[in-house]
mmCIF file with all atom_site columns, C-alpha atoms in Angstrom:
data_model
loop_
_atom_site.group_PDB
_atom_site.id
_atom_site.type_symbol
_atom_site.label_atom_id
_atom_site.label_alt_id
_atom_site.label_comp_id
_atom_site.label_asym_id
_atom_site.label_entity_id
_atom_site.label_seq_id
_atom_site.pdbx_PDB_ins_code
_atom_site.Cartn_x
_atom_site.Cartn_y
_atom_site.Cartn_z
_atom_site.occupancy
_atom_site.B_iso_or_equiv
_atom_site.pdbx_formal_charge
_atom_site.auth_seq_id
_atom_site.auth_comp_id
_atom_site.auth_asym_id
_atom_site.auth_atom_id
_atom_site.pdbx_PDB_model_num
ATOM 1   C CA . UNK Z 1 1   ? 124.964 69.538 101.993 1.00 0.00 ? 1   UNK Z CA 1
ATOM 2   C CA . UNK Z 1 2   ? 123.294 70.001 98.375  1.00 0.00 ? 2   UNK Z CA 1
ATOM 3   C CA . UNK Z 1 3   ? 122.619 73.469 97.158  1.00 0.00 ? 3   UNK Z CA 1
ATOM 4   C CA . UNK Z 1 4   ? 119.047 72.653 97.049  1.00 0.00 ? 4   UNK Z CA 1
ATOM 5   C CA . UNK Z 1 5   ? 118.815 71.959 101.310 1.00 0.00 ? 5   UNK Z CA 1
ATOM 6   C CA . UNK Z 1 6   ? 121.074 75.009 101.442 1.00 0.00 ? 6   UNK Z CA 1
ATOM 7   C CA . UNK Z 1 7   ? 118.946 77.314 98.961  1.00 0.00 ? 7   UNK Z CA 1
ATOM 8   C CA . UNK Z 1 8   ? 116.066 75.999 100.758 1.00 0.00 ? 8   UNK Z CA 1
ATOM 9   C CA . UNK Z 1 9   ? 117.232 77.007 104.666 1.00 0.00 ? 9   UNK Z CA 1
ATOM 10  C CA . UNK Z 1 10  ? 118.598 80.228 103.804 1.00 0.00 ? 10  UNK Z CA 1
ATOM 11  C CA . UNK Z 1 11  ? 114.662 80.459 101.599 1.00 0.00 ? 11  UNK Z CA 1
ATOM 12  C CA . UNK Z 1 12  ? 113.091 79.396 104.792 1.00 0.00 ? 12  UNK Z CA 1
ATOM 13  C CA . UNK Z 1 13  ? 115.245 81.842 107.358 1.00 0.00 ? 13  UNK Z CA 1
ATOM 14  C CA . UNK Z 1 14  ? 114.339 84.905 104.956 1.00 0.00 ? 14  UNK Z CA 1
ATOM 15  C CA . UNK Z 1 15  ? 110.548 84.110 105.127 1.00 0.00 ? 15  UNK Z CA 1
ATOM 16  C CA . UNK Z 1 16  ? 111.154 83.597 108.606 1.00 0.00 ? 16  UNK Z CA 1
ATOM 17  C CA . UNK Z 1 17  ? 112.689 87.084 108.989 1.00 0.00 ? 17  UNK Z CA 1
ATOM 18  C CA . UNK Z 1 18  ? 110.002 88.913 107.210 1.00 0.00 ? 18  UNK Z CA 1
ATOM 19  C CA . UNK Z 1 19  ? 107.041 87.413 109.203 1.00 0.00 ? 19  UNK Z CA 1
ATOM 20  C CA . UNK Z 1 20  ? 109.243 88.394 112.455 1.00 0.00 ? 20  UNK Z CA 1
ATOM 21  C CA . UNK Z 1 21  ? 109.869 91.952 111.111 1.00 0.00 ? 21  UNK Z CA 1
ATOM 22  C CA . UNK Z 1 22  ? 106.321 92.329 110.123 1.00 0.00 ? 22  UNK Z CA 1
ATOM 23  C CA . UNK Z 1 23  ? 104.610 90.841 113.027 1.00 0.00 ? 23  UNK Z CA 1
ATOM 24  C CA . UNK Z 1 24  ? 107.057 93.680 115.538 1.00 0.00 ? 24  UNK Z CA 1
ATOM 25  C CA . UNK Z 1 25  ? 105.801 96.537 113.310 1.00 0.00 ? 25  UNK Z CA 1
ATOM 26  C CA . UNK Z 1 26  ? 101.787 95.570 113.369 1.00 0.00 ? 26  UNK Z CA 1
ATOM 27  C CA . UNK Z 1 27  ? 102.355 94.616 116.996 1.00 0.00 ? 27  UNK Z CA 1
ATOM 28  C CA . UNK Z 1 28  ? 100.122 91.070 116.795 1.00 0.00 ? 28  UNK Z CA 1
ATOM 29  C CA . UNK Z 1 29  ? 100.117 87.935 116.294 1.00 0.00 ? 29  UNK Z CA 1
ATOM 30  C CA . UNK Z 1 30  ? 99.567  87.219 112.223 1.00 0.00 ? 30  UNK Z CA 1
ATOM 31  C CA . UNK Z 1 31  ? 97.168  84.642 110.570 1.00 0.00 ? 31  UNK Z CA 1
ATOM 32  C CA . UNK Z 1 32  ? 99.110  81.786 108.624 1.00 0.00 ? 32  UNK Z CA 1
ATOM 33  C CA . UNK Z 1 33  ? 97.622  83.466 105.597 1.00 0.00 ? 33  UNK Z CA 1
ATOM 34  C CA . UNK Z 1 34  ? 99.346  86.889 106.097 1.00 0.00 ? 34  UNK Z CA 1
ATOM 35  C CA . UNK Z 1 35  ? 102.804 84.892 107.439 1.00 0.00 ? 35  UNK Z CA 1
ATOM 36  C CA . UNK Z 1 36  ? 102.433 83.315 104.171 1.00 0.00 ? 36  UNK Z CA 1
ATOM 37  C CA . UNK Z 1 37  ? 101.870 87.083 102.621 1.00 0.00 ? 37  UNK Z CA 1
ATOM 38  C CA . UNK Z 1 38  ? 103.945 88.774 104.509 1.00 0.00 ? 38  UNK Z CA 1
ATOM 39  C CA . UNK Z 1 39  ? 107.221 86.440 104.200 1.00 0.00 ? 39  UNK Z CA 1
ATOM 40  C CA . UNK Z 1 40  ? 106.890 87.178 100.710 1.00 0.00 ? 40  UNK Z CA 1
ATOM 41  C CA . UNK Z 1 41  ? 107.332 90.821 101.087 1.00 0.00 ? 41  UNK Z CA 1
ATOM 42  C CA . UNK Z 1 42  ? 110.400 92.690 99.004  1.00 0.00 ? 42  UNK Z CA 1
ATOM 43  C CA . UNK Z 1 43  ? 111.108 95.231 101.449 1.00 0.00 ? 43  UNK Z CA 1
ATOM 44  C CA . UNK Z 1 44  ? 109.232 93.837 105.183 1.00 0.00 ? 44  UNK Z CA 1
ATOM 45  C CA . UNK Z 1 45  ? 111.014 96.785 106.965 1.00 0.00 ? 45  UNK Z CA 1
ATOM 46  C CA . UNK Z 1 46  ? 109.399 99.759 105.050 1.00 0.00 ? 46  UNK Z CA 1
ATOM 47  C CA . UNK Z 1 47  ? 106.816 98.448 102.857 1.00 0.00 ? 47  UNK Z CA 1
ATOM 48  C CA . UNK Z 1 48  ? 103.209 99.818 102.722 1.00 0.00 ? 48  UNK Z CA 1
ATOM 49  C CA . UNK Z 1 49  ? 100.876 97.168 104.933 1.00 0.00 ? 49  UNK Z CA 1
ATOM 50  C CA . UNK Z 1 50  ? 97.299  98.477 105.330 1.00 0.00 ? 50  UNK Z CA 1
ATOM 51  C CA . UNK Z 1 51  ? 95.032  96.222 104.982 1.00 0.00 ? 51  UNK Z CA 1
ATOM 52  C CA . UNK Z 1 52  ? 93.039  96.580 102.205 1.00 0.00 ? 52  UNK Z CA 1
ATOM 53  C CA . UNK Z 1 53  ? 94.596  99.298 101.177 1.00 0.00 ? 53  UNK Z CA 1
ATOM 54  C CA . UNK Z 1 54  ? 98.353  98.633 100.206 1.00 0.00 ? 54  UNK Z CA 1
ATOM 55  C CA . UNK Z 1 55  ? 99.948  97.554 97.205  1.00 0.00 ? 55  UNK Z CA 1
ATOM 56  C CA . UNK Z 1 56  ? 102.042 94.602 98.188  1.00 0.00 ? 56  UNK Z CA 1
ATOM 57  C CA . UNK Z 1 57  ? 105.672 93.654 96.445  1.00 0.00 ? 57  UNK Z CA 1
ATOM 58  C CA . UNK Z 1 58  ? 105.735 90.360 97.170  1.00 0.00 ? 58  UNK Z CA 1
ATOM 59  C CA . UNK Z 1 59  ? 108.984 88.160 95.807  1.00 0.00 ? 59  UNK Z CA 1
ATOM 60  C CA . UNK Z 1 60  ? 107.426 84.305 95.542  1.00 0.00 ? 60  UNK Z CA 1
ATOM 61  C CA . UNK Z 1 61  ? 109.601 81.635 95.717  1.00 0.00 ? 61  UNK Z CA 1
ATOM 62  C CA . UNK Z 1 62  ? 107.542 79.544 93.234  1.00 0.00 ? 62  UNK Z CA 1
ATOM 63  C CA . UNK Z 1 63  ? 104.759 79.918 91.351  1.00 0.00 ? 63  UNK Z CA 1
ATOM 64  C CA . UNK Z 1 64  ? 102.342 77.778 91.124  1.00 0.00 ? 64  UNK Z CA 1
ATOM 65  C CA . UNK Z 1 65  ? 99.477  77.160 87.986  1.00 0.00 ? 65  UNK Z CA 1
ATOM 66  C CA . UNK Z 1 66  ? 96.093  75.861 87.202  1.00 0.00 ? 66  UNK Z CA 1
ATOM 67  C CA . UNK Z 1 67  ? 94.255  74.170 83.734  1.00 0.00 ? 67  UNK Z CA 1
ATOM 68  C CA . UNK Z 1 68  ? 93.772  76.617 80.994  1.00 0.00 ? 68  UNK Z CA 1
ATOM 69  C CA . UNK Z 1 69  ? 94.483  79.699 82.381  1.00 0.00 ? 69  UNK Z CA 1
ATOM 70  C CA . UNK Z 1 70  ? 98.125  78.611 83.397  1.00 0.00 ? 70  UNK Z CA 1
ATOM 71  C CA . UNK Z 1 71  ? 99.139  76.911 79.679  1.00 0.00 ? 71  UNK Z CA 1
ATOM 72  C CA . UNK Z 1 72  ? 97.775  80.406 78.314  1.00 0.00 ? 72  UNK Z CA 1
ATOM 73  C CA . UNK Z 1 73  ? 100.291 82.080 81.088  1.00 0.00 ? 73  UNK Z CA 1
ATOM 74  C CA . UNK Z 1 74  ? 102.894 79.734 79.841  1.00 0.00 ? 74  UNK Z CA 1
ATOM 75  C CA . UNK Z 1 75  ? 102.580 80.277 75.639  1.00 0.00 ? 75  UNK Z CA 1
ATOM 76  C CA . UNK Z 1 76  ? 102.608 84.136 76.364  1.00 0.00 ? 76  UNK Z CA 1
ATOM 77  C CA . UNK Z 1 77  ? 105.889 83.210 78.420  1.00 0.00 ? 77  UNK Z CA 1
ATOM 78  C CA . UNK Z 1 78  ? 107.588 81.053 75.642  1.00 0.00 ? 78  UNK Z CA 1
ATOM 79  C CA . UNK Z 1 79  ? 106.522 83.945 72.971  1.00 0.00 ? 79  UNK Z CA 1
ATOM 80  C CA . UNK Z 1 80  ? 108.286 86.852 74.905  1.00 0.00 ? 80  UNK Z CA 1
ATOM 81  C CA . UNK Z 1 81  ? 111.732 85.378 73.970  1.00 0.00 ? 81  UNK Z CA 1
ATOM 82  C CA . UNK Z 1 82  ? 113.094 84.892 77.420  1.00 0.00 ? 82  UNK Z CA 1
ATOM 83  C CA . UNK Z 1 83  ? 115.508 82.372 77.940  1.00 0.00 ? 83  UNK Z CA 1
ATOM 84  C CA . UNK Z 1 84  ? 113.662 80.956 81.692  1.00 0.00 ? 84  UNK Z CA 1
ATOM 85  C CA . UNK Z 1 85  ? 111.792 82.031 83.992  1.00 0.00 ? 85  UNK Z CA 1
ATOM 86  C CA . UNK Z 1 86  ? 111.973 84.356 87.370  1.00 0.00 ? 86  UNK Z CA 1
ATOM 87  C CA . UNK Z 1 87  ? 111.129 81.712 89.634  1.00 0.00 ? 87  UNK Z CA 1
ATOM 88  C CA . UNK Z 1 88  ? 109.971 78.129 89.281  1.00 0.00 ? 88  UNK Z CA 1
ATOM 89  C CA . UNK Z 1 89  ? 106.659 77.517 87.664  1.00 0.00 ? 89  UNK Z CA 1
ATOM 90  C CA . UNK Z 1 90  ? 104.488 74.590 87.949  1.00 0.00 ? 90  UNK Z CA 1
ATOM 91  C CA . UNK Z 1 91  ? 101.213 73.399 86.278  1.00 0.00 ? 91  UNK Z CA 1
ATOM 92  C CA . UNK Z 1 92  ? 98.231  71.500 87.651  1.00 0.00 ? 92  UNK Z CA 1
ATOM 93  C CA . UNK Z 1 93  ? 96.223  70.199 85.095  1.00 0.00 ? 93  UNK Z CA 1
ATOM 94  C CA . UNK Z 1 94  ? 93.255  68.275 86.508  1.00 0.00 ? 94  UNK Z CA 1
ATOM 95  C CA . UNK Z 1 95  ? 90.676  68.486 84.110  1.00 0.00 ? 95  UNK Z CA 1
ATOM 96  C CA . UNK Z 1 96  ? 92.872  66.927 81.606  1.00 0.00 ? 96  UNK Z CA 1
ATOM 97  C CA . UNK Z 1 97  ? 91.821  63.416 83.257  1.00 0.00 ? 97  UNK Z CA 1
ATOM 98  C CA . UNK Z 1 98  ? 88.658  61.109 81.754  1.00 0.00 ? 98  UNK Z CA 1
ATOM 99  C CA . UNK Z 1 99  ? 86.125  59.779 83.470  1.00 0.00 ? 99  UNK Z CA 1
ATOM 100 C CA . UNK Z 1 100 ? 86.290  56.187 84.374  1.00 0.00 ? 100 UNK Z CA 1
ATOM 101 C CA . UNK Z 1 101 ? 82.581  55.982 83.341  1.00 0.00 ? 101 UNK Z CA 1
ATOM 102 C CA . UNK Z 1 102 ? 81.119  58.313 81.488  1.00 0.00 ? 102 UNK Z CA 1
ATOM 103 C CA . UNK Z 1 103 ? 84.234  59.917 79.545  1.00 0.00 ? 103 UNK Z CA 1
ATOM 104 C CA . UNK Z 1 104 ? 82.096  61.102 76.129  1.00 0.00 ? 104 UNK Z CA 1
ATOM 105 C CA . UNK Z 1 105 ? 80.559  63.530 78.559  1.00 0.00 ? 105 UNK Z CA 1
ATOM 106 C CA . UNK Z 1 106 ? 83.418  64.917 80.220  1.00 0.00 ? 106 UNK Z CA 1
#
């Protein structure tokens, strides 16, 4: 198998993990949006989870970018001097695109 499949399973398992460890400590079932939260969590077994009140230390697996605000993001990257980033970045640039009609307005 590639490295990427693997990388990704053993990804997927330890999101898996979290949102099981999470879900036995708040005793419920959890809304996509905190499995997606939650499986992100550095430390699932201890950490802080109040909602609305805790501080979360989440580890992302990729992080993704919008328009202006993300090529800002990425020039402050390129002038801190590190050689690549944390975790794989994307950016979505959809305003970049002209109008079929109408494109002096845009």
């Amino acid at each position: 198998s590639s490295g990427i499949t693997q990388s990704t399973g053993e990804n997927m398992a330890k999101l898996q993990r979290n949102v099981d460890i999470v879900k036995s400590r708040l005793r419920r079932p959890l809304t996509l949006s905190e499995k997606i939260v939650y499986g992100h969590l550095e430390e699932p077994e201890t950490a802080d989870i109040v909602r609305g009140e805790s501080y979360l230390r989440l580890r992302p697996d990729r992080v993704a970018m919008q328009d202006a605000t993300a090529q800002m993001a990425m020039l402050q990257f390129i002038s801190s001097g590190l050689p690549k980033v944390a975790v794989p970045s994307t950016i979505h640039c959809d305003h970049l695109i002209e109008a079929q009609l109408g494109g002096e307005k845009d």
